[in-house]
Each structure stands twice: as C-alpha cells, then as structure tokens.
Coordinates of C-alpha atoms in Angstrom, one line a residue:
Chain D
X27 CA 7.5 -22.7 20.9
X28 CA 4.4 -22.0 19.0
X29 CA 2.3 -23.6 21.5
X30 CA 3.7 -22.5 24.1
X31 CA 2.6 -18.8 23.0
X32 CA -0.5 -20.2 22.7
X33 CA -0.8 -21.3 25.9
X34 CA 0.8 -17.4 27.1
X35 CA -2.7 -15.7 24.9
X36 CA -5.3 -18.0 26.4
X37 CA -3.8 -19.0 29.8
X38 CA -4.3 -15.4 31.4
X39 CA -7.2 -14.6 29.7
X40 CA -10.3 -14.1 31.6
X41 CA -12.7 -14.1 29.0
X42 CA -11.9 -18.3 28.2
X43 CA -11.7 -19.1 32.1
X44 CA -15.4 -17.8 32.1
X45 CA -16.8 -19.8 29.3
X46 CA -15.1 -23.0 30.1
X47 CA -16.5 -22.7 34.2
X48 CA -19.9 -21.7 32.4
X49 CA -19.3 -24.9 30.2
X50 CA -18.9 -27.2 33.4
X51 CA -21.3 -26.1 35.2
X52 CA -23.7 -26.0 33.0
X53 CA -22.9 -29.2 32.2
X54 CA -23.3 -31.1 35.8
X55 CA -26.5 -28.8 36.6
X56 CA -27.9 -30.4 33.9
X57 CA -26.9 -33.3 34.9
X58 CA -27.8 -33.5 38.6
X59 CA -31.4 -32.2 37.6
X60 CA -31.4 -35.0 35.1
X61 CA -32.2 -37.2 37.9
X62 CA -35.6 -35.4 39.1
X63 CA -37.3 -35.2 35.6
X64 CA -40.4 -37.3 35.6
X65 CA -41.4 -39.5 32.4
X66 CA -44.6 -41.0 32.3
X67 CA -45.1 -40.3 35.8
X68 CA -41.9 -42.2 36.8
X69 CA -39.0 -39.8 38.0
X70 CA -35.6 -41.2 36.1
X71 CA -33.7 -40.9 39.4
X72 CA -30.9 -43.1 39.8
X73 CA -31.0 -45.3 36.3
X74 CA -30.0 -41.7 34.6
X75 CA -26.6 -42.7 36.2
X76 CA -26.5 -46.1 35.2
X77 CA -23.2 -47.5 33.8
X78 CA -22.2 -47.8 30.8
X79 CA -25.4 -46.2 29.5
X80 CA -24.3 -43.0 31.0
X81 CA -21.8 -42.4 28.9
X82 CA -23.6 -41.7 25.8
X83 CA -26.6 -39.9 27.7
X84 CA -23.8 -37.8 28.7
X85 CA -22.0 -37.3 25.5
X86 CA -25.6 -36.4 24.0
X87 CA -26.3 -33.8 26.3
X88 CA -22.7 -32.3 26.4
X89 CA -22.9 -32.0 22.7
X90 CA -26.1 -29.3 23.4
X91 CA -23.1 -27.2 25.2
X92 CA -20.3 -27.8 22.7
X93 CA -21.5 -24.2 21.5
X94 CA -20.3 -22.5 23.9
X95 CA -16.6 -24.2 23.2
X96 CA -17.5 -22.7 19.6
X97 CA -18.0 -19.1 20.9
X98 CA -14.9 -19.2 22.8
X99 CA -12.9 -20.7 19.6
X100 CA -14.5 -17.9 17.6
X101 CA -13.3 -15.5 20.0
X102 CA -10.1 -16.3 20.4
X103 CA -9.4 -16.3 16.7
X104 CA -11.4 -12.9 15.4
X105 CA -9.3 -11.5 18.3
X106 CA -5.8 -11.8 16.4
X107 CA -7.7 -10.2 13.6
X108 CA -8.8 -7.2 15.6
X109 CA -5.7 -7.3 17.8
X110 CA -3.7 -7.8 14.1
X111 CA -1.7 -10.2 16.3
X112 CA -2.0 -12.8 13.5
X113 CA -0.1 -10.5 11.0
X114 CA 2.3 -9.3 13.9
X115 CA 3.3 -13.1 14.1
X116 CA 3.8 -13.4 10.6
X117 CA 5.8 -10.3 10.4
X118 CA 7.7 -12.0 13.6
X119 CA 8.6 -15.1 11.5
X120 CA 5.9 -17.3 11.8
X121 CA 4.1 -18.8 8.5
X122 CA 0.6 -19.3 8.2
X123 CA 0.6 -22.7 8.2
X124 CA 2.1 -22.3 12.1
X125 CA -0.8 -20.1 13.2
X126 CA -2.9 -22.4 12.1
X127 CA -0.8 -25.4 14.1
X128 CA -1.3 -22.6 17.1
X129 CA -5.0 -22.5 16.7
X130 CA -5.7 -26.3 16.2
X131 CA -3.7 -27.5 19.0
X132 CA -5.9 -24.9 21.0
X133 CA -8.8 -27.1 19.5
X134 CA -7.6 -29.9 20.9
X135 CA -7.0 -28.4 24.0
X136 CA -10.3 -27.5 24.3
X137 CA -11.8 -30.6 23.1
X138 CA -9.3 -32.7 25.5
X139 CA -11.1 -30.4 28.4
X140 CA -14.7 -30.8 27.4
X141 CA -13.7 -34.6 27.2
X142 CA -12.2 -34.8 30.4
X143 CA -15.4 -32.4 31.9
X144 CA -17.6 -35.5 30.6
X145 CA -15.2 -38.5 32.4
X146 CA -15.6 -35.8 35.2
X147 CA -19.3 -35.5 35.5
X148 CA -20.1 -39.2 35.0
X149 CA -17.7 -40.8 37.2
X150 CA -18.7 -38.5 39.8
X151 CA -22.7 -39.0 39.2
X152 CA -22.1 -42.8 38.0
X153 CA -20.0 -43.7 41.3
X154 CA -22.2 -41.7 43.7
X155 CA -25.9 -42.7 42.5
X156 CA -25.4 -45.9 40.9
X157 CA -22.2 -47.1 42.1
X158 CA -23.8 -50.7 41.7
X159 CA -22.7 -50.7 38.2
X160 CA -19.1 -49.3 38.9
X161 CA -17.9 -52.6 37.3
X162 CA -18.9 -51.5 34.2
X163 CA -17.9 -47.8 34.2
X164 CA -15.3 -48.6 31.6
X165 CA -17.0 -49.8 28.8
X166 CA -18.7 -47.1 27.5
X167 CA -15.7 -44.9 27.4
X168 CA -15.5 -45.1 23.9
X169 CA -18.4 -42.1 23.5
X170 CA -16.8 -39.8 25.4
X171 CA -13.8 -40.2 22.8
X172 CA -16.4 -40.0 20.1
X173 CA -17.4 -36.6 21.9
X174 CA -14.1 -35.3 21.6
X175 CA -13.9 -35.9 18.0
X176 CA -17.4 -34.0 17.7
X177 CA -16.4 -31.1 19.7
X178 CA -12.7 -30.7 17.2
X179 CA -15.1 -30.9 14.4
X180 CA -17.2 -27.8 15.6
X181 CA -14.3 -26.0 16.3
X182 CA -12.8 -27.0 13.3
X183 CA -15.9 -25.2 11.4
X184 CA -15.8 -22.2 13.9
X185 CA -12.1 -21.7 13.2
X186 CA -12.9 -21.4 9.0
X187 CA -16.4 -19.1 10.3
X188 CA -13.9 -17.0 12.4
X189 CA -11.0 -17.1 9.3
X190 CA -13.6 -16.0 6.8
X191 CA -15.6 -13.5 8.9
X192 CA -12.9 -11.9 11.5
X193 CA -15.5 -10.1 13.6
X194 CA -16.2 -12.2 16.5
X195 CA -19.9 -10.9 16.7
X196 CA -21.1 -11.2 13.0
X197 CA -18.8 -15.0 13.2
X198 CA -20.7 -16.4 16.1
X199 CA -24.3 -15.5 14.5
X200 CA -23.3 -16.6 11.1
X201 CA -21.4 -20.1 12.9
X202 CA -25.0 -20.3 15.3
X203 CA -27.2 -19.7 12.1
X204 CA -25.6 -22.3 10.5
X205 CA -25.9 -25.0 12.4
X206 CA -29.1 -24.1 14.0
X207 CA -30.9 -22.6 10.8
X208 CA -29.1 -23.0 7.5
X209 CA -27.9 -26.5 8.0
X210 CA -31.3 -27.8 9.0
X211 CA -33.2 -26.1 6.0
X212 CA -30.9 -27.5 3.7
X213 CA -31.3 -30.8 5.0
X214 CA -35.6 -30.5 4.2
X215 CA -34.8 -29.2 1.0
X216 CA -32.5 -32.2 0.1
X217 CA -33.2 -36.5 0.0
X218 CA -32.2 -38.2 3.3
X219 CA -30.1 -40.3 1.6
X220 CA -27.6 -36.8 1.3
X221 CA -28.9 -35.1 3.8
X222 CA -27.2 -37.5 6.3
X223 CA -23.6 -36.5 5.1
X224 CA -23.8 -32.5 5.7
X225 CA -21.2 -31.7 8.6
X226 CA -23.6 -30.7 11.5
X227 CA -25.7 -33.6 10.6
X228 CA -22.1 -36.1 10.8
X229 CA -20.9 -34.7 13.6
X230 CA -24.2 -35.0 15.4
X231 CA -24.4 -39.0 14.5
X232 CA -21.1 -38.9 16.6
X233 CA -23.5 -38.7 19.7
X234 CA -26.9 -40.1 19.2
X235 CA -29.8 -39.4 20.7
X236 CA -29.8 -42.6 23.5
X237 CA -32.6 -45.0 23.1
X238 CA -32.5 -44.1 19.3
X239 CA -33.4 -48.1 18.5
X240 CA -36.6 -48.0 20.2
X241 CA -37.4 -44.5 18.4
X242 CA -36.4 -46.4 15.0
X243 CA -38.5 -49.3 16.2
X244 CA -41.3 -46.9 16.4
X245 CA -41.1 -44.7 13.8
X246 CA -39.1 -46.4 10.9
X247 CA -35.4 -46.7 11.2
X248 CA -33.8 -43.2 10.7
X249 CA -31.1 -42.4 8.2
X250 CA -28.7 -41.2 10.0
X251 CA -25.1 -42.5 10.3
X252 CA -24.0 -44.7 12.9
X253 CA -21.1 -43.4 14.9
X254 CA -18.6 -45.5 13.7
X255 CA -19.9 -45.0 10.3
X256 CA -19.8 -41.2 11.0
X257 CA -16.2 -41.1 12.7
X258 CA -14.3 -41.1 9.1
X259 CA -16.4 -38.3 7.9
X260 CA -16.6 -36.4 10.8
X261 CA -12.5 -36.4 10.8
X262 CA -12.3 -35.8 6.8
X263 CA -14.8 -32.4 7.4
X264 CA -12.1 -31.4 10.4
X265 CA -9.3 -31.7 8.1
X266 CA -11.1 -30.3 5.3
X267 CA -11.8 -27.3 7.3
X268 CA -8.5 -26.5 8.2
X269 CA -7.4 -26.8 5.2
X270 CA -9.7 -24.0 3.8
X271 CA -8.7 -21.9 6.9
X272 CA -5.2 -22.2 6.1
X273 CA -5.9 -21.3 2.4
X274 CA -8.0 -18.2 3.4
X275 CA -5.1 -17.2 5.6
X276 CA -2.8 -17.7 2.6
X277 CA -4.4 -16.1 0.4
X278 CA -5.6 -13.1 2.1
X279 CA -3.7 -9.9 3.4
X280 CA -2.9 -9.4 7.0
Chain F
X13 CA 24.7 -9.3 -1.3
X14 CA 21.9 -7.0 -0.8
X15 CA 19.7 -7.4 2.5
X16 CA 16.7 -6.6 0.9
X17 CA 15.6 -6.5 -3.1
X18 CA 12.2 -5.8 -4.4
X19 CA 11.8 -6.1 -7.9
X20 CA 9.2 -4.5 -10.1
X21 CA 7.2 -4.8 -7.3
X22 CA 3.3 -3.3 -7.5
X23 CA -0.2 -4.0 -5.5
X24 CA -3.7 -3.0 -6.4
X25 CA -6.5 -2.9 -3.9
X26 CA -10.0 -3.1 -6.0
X27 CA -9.3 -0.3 -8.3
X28 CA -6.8 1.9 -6.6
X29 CA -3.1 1.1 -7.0
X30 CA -0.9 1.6 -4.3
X31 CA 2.5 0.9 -5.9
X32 CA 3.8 0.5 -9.2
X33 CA 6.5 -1.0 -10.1
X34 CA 8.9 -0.6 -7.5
X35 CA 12.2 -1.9 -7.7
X36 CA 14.7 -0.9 -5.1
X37 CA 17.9 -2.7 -2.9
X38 CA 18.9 -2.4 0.9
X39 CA 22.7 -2.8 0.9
X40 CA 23.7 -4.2 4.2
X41 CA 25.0 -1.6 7.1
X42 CA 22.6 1.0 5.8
X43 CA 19.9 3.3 7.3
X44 CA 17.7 3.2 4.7
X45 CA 14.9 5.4 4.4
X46 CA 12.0 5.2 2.7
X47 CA 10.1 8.9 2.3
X48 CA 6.8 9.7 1.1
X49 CA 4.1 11.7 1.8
X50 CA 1.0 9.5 3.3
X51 CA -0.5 7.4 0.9
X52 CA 2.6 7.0 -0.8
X53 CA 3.1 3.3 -0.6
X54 CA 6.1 3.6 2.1
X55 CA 3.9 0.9 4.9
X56 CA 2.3 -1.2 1.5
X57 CA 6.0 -1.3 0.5
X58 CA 6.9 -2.7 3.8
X59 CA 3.8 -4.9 4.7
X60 CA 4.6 -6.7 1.0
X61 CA 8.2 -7.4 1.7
X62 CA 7.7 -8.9 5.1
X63 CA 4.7 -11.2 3.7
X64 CA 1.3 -9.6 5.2
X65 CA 0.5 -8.2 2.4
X66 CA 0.4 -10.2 -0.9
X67 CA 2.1 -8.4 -4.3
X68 CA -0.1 -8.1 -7.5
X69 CA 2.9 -8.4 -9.6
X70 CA 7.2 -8.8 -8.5
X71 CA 9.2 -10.1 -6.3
X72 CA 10.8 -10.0 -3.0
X73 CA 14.3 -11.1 -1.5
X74 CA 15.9 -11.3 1.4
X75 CA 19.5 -12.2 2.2
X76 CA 19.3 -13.1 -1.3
X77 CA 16.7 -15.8 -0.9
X78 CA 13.0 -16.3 -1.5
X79 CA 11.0 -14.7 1.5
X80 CA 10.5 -17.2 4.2
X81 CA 9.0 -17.8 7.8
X82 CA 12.9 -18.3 8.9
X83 CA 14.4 -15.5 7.3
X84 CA 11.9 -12.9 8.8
X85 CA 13.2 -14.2 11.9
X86 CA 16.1 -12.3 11.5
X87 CA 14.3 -9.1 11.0
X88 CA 12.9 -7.1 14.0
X89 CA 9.9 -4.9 12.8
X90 CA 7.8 -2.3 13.7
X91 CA 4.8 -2.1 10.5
X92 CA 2.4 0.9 11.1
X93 CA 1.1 0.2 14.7
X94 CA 2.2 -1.4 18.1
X95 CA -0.3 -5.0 17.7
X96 CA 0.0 -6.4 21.0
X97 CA -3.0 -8.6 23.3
X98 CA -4.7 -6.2 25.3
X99 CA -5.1 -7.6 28.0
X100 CA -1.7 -9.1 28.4
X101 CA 1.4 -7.0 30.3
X102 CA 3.9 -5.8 28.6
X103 CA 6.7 -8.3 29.8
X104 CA 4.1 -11.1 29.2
X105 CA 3.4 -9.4 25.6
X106 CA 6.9 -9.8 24.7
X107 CA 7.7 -13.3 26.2
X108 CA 4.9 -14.2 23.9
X109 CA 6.6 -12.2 20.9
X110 CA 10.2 -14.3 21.9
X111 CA 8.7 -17.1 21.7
X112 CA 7.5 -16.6 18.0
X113 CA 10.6 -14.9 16.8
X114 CA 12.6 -18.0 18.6
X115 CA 14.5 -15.9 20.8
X116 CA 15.9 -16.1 23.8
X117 CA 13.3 -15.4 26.2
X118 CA 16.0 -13.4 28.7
X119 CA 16.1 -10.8 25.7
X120 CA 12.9 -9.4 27.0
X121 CA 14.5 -7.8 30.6
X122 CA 17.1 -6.2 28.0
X123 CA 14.3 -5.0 25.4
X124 CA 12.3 -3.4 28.3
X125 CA 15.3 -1.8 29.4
X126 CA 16.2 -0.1 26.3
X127 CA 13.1 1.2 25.9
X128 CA 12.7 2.6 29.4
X129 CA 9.8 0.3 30.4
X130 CA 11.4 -2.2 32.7
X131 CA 9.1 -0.4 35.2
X132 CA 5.9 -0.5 33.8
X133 CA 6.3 -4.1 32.7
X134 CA 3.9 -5.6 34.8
X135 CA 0.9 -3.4 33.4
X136 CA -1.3 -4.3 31.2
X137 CA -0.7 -3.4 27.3
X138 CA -4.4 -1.5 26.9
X139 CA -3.6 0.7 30.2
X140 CA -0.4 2.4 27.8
X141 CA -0.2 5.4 26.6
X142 CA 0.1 5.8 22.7
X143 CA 3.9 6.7 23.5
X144 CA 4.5 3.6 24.9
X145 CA 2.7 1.8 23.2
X146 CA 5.2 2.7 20.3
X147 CA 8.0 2.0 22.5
X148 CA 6.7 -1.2 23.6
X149 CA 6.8 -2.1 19.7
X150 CA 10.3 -0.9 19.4
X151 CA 11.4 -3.3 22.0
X152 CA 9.4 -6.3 20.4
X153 CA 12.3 -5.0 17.8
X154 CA 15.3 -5.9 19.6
X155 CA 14.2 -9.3 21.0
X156 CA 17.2 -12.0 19.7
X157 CA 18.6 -9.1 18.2
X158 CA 18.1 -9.0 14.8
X159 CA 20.5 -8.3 11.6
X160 CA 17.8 -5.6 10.2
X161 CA 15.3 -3.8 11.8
X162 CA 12.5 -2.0 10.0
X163 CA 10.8 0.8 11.5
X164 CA 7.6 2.1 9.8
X165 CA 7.1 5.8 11.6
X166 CA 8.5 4.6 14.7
X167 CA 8.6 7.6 16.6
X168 CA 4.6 7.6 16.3
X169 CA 2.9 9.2 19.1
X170 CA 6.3 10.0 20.9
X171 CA 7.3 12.8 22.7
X172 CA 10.2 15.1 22.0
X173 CA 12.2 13.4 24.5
X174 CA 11.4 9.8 23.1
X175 CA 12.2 11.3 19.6
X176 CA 15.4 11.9 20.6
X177 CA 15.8 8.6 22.0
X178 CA 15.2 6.6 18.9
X179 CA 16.9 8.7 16.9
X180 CA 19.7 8.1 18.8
X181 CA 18.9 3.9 19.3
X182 CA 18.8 3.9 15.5
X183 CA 22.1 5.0 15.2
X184 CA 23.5 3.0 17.9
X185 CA 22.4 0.3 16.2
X186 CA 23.4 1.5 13.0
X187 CA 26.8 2.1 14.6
X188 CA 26.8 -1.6 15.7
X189 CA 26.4 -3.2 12.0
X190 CA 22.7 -3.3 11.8
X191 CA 21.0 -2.5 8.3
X192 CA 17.7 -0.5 9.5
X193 CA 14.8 0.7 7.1
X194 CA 12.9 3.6 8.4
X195 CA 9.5 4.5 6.7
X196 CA 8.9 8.3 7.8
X197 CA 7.0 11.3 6.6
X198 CA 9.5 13.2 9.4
X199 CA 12.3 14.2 6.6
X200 CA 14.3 15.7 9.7
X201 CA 14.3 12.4 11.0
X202 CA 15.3 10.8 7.7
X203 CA 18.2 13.1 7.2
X204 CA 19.4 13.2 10.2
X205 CA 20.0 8.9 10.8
X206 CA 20.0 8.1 7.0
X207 CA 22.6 6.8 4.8
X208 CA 19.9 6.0 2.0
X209 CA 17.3 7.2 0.7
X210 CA 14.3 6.3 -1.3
X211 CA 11.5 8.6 -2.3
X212 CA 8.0 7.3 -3.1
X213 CA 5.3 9.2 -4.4
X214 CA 1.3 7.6 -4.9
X215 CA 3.2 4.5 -5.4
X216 CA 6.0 5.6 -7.9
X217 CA 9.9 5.7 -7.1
X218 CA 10.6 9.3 -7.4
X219 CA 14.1 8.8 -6.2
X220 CA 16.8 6.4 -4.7
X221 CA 20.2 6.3 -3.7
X222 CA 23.2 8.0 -0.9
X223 CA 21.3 10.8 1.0
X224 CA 24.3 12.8 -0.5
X225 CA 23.6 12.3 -4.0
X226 CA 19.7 12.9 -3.4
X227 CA 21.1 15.9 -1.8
X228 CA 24.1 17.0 -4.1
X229 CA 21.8 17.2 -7.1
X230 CA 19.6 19.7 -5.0
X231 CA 22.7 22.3 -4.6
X232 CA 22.5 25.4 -6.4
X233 CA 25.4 27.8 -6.7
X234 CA 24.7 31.3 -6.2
X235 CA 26.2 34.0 -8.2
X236 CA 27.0 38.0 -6.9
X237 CA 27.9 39.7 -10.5
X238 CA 30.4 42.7 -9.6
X239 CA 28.4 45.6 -9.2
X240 CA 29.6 46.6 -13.2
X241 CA 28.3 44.0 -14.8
X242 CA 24.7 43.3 -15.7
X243 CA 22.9 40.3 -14.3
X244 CA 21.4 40.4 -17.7
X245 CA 25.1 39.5 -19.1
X246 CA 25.7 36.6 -16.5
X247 CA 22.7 35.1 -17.1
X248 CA 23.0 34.6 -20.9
X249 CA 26.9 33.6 -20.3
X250 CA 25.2 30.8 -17.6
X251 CA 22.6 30.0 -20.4
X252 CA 25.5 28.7 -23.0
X253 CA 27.5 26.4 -20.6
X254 CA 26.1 23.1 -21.6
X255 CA 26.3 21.7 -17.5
X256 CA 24.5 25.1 -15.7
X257 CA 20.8 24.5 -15.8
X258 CA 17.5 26.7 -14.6
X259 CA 18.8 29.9 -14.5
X260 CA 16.7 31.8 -12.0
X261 CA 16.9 35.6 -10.6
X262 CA 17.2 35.6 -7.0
X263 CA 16.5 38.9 -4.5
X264 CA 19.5 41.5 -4.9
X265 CA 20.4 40.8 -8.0
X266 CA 21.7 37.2 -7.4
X267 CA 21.4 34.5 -9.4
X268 CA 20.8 30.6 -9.0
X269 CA 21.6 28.1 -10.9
X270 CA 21.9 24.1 -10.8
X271 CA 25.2 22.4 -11.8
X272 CA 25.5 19.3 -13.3
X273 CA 26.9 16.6 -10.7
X274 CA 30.1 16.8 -13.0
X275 CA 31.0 20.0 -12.6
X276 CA 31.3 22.7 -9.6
X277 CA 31.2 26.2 -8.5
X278 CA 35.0 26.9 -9.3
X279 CA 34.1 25.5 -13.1
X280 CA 31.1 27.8 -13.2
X281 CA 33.7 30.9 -11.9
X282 CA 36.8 29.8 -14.4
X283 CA 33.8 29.4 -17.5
X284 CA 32.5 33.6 -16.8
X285 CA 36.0 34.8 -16.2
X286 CA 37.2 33.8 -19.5
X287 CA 34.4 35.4 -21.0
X288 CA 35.2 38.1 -18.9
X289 CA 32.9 38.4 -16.4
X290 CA 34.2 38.7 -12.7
X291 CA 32.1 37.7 -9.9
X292 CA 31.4 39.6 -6.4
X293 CA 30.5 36.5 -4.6
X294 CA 30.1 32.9 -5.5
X295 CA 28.7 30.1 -2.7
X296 CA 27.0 26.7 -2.8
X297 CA 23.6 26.4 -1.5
X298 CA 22.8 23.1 0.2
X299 CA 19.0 22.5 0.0
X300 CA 17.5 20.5 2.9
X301 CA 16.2 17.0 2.1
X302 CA 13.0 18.6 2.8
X303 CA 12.8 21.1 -0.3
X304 CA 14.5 18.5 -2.0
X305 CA 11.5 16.1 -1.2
X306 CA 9.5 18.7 -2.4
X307 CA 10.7 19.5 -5.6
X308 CA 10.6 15.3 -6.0
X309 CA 7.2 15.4 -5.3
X310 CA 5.9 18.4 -6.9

C-alpha cells in the first residue's frame, strides 16, 4: 500500500520525469561523443564500445551523473517537509519507520532505472559499434550491478542530507559540498590508509576509474578499495544512513 | 473505555511552554471541544496525541492502548492546515491518502461527494481556493470512515454557507455514533455541536466537562426586590446564605448573584421570604459559553 502511494507522488510528477530524461540523455550524449575524443592523436572510436570493457567505462562515467539522481531524491523528500505530507501520513496512520520503507524503495527505484539506463546505453552502443565482441556482452554485467549499489548509497546519504536539512535548496548545496568539497578536504587532511573508508571515497571504489592498473603501474599502486572489497562497506554506509534518517524522523516533530 | 486519555501531558519548545500538565478524557459518542484562545495549546494538544509532535512529559492513549501507527488508522483528522501534494488533483490526492489510511479506495467518490467536490476532482490541489482546500481536508476525514474524527478549526477559510455545512456534517456524524474532537476559537461553533467541553488557556486546563455544567455554573439568578424593600436589605439577606455568591448590583435596582450548583432560584426565593423579604421578579440568566469562556480566561 505504502508503495503504491509512492508510486501515486512521483509517477505524475513532472519535475522527476525531467531529471530522469536529463539523466539519460545526458548519459548516451556522453557516450556517443565518447567515440570521437582523440588521445594521443588516435581518436578512441570504436574500441570505446568494446565488450566487456564497456561496462565499467560505462559505470565510471554514469557515476559523474548519479548527482543528478541525488537532486531528485533530495527533492522529493524536502518536499513532504514543505508540503508537511510526511506528518499528514503519520497523522493518517503511517509510522515513521513506513515513510522511510516509502522513500527507500523509491531509492531503489531509482537506482533500478539508472541501472537499467546503463544495460540500455551499452547494449545499444556495444551491439551497434562493436558488435564483434557481442559474445562477450555478458561478462561484465557485474559493474553495472556494482553501479546500482553506488547510486542507493548516494541516495541513501541524500535521503539523511534531505531528513536533516528539509529545504531542498540549502540540502542539495550542503549534499554537493560534501561530496565535492568537504569529503575531499578531509580526505588531505587525513592518512590514506583512512582516508580510503570515508563514504564518497567507498562508494566511488564501486566504479573505478578503467585502466586504473596501468595508472598504478605508473604512479605507485593507489589505496583505494577494490570493488569487491568496497561492496560490504558501501552497503553498511546505506544502512547506516537510513538508520540515522529514521532516527531523525523519530526523534523530531512533524 | 475512554477514546482518548492524555495524562499530565506538557511540551516545551526552547524556552516557551506550550502545555502544562494536561490531563483530560474523550468518552466515546461525544463532541468534544477543545476551546482556547490562539496560542492556547488546543492544535499542540492535538498534534501530541496523534504522534507529530513529541510530549516533554505524559502520556497518551487511545482506545485504551499505547498510541500506535494502527490505531491512528481509525482516526480521521484534520490538524491545523489542509497538507496535500500540490501538484496532484484532488481525487488523486485522496487515493493517495486511502492508500495510507488502508481504506477502501471507492471511499474517495463518497468523501468528494460529501464535501461537494466531486466536480472539481480532477483539478489540481494548488489551483483551490482556501475554502476548498479546507473541505478537501475534511473529506481526507471520512475516507474508511473512521470511529473519531478530529477537527482542528475545520471551518478555516469557509464561507458562511460551508459553515453551515460542517456544522451540520459534525452532527450527522455525531448522530451516527462517531466520537468527534473539535479544536475552535469559534465558541458559537463549540456550543452549538458540543456535548463536551474543555477550555485551555497558554497551556493550562481552565475547565472540562458536559457543556451544561460548564454552562450551569455560569447562571446567575436575577432578583426584582418589591418596590418596598431596599436593595440594600436583599443584598445583605443574599450575603448570609452560605450557597449565593458575588453579590452584584445590576441596572434598575436588580441584583445578580451566582448559586451554588446545589441549590436554585426557588431556594434563593423560599431563603428571603422567611426572612421576610418578598420579591418582584426572580429569573435565571443563562450566560453564553462565550462570556463563560471569558470569565475562564480572564
């Protein structure tokens, strides 16, 4: 039921039809121009679309645009504040722990979509450019999953920015200056070896950079976590954000 | 069992408190209204009991039971303003609202009905008027209909007309078993549809109980000495009877005085004859809840 009303506040709003088109195309402009850069007076053309390498050039570049699925999240939860539609639910009969249910399935909506936007993209650019390598289109799936899990952490930490801030514009700068400002000041201020485990930093590891070996090879292996080493954490900081959402919720009048 | 019991209930905000100690009971079947000036703690009282608002101190019950998701389910409530999604319609407004309260989602055609908006269901919520606005609100109310409803100023921003309607949707309901609460400033309103009544002032109980007895300790009986007898004399004959109180000249040469609850006008007549005083005139003044409000809150 709850989901279901979920789906009724975001399904006819125009506002998250607009960000989630901006996301996807976006997303495949970038993509298709991918194909033209030049590198060392070479243009990448076609082996940009190689299979199964795609996938994680794709899940890198996606994550640049996982802000925008931020923004939305952001939006759609300082909304119930300034509608007060959160405390009309409660006063309806539903518990905070159910509006928060509402708003994390809604995360995994949206994660599901910008998941299935990637398979999208890179089938359609992998099977029309280099559809020599079609054989191994499904190997590197795996990334795109690891995607998902990167874009429900983000909104995981947007959801406790939104919870904590409730104006959508003073949420999205603090939720942007975080990630793009505070996060990566901290990290110069602390030792790598901790400066690894801060959330943007594990959920970033999620998607490497691709052709991060030969960088390592260059310039000293990095510090960073490998995916799968990243995966646990990434899913304790969702859960641990949630939590602290519900608990502000809790704790806080309507 | 009562439908609603707040005990000792209070809430602080920084360094203003809003209500002190509050302790009241909703019996089931009443109209129960809560009165108070604004400011008074009449929506904090409201927003505490139906958990958006946390208590600094006391407890809440309803149906006799801890306060719970699944019991507010069987409330239908209206707290301070119509909060509905903008730019959602009406009818889509309210199927979201079903959903939440688990009701029946064909409750919504009969909801918009009853509230005259079956019409205008298809517009969007921000395009309303503040009138129906409000009315929208009143039919999130009815959805699965509910055992109680409460109704914090619910004839906000209506006009005469939709005044009239509520009043008279309260006491249909009223009429059908429902226990309603009904926060108001409008003591017209209050009187007129309520069985109870509780009167709050900066967060203090002032007064609680039948709108009768609120009302039956406001009468004053007003005395006509025979034209031979000194108002002087009457007024120190009143002055010795233990259960006559505030003794007050009126215009004329009429008196007033209060009566205790236990005693009534033909006491106060039988207590002066004996002592030989015979009255021109003798009648009970009913004071109006609102000069009864006012002498609560003075």
């Amino acid at each position: 039921m709850l989901f279901r009303a979920e789906l009724r506040k975001i399904l006819p709003y125009r506002t998250v039809w607009i960000i989630l088109l901006a996301y996807a195309v976006l997303l495949l402009l970038f993509v298709s121009a991918g194909g033209s850069l030049t590198v060392n007076g070479q243009k990448l053309g076609e082996s940009l679309y190689v299979f199964p390498a795609l996938w994680s050039k794709l899940a890198y570049v996606a994550s640049y645009f996982t802000m925008l699925l931020g923004v939305l999240f952001i939006i759609l939860i300082t909304d119930e504040f300034q509608f007060r539609t959160f405390r009309q639910q409660v006063i309806d009969g539903a518990s905070v722990g159910e509006l928060v249910q509402g708003k994390l399935a809604v995360s995994g909506l949206l994660a599901g979509f910008a998941a299935l936007v990637v398979v999208g993209i890179g089938f359609y650019f992998g099977l029309t450019r280099a559809a020599g390598t079609a054989d191994q289109a499904a190997a590197g799936l795996p990334t795109v999953l690891l995607y998902g899990v990167q874009v429900l952490g983000l909104l995981s930490l947007a959801a406790l920015v939104a919870v904590l801030v409730r104006r959508s514009g003073a949420a999205i700068l603090v939720f942007l200056l975080y990630l793009w400002v505070a996060e990566p000041l901290l990290r110069l201020s602390l030792p790598d070896e901790l400066d690894r485990y801060l959330p943007a930093k594990i959920f970033n590891s999620l998607t490497p950079m691709p052709g991060q070996e030969l960088m390592d090879t260059v310039a000293g292996p990095s510090l960073a976590l490998l995916p799968t080493q990243a995966l646990p954490l990434a899913l304790a900081y969702t859960a641990l954000f949630w939590g602290l959402s519900y608990l502000v919720l809790r704790s806080r009048d309507l | 069992m009562p439908i609603l019991e707040l005990e000792n209930l209070s809430k602080t905000y920084g360094g203003t408190t809003a209500l002190k100690g509050l302790t009241l009971q909703v019996e089931p079947g009443s109209v129960y209204g809560l009165l108070g000036p604004n400011g008074s703690g009449k929506t904090t009282t409201l927003g505490i009991a139906l958990g958006v608002l946390r208590a600094s101190s006391g407890t809440v019950r309803w149906f006799g039971q801890e306060p719970t998701a699944a019991n507010r389910r069987r409330i239908g409530a209206l707290l301070e303003t119509p909060n509905f999604f903008p730019y959602l319609s009406a009818r889509q407004n309210l199927l979201l609202a079903a959903d939440v309260k688990q009701a029946d989602t064909r409750s919504v055609d009969q909801a918009l009905d009853a509230v005259g908006l079956g019409t205008r269901q298809h517009d969007a919520f921000r395009g309303f008027s503040l009138g129906m606005k409000q009315r929208l609100a009143l039919a999130s109310t009815l959805l699965g209909s509910p055992e109680v409803l409460v109704l914090d100023e619910p004839t906000n921003g209506l006009d005469p007309q939709g005044i009239a309607e509520v009043r008279s949707l309260v006491q249909r309901l009223a009429a059908e078993g429902k226990t309603i609460i009904l926060a108001s400033h409008l003591l017209d309103e209050i009187e007129k549809v309520c069985t109870h009544v509780a009167v709050l002032q900066r967060g203090e109980l002032r007064a609680a109980g039948p709108v009768s007895n609120i009302l039956a300790t406001a009468d004053r009986v007003l005395l006509r000495p025979a034209p031979d007898t000194p108002a002087a004399l009457v007024q120190q004959a009143l002055a010795a009877l233990p259960w006559v109180s505030d003794v007050r000249p009126e215009t004329g040469g009429i008196l007033s005085a209060a009566v205790a609850a236990s005693h009534g006008p033909a006491d106060v007549n039988r207590a002066l004859f004996e002592q030989g005083i015979v009255l021109a005139g003798l009648e009970i003044r009913h004071r109006s809840l609102e000069a009864q409000f006012l002498e609560l809150t003075r």
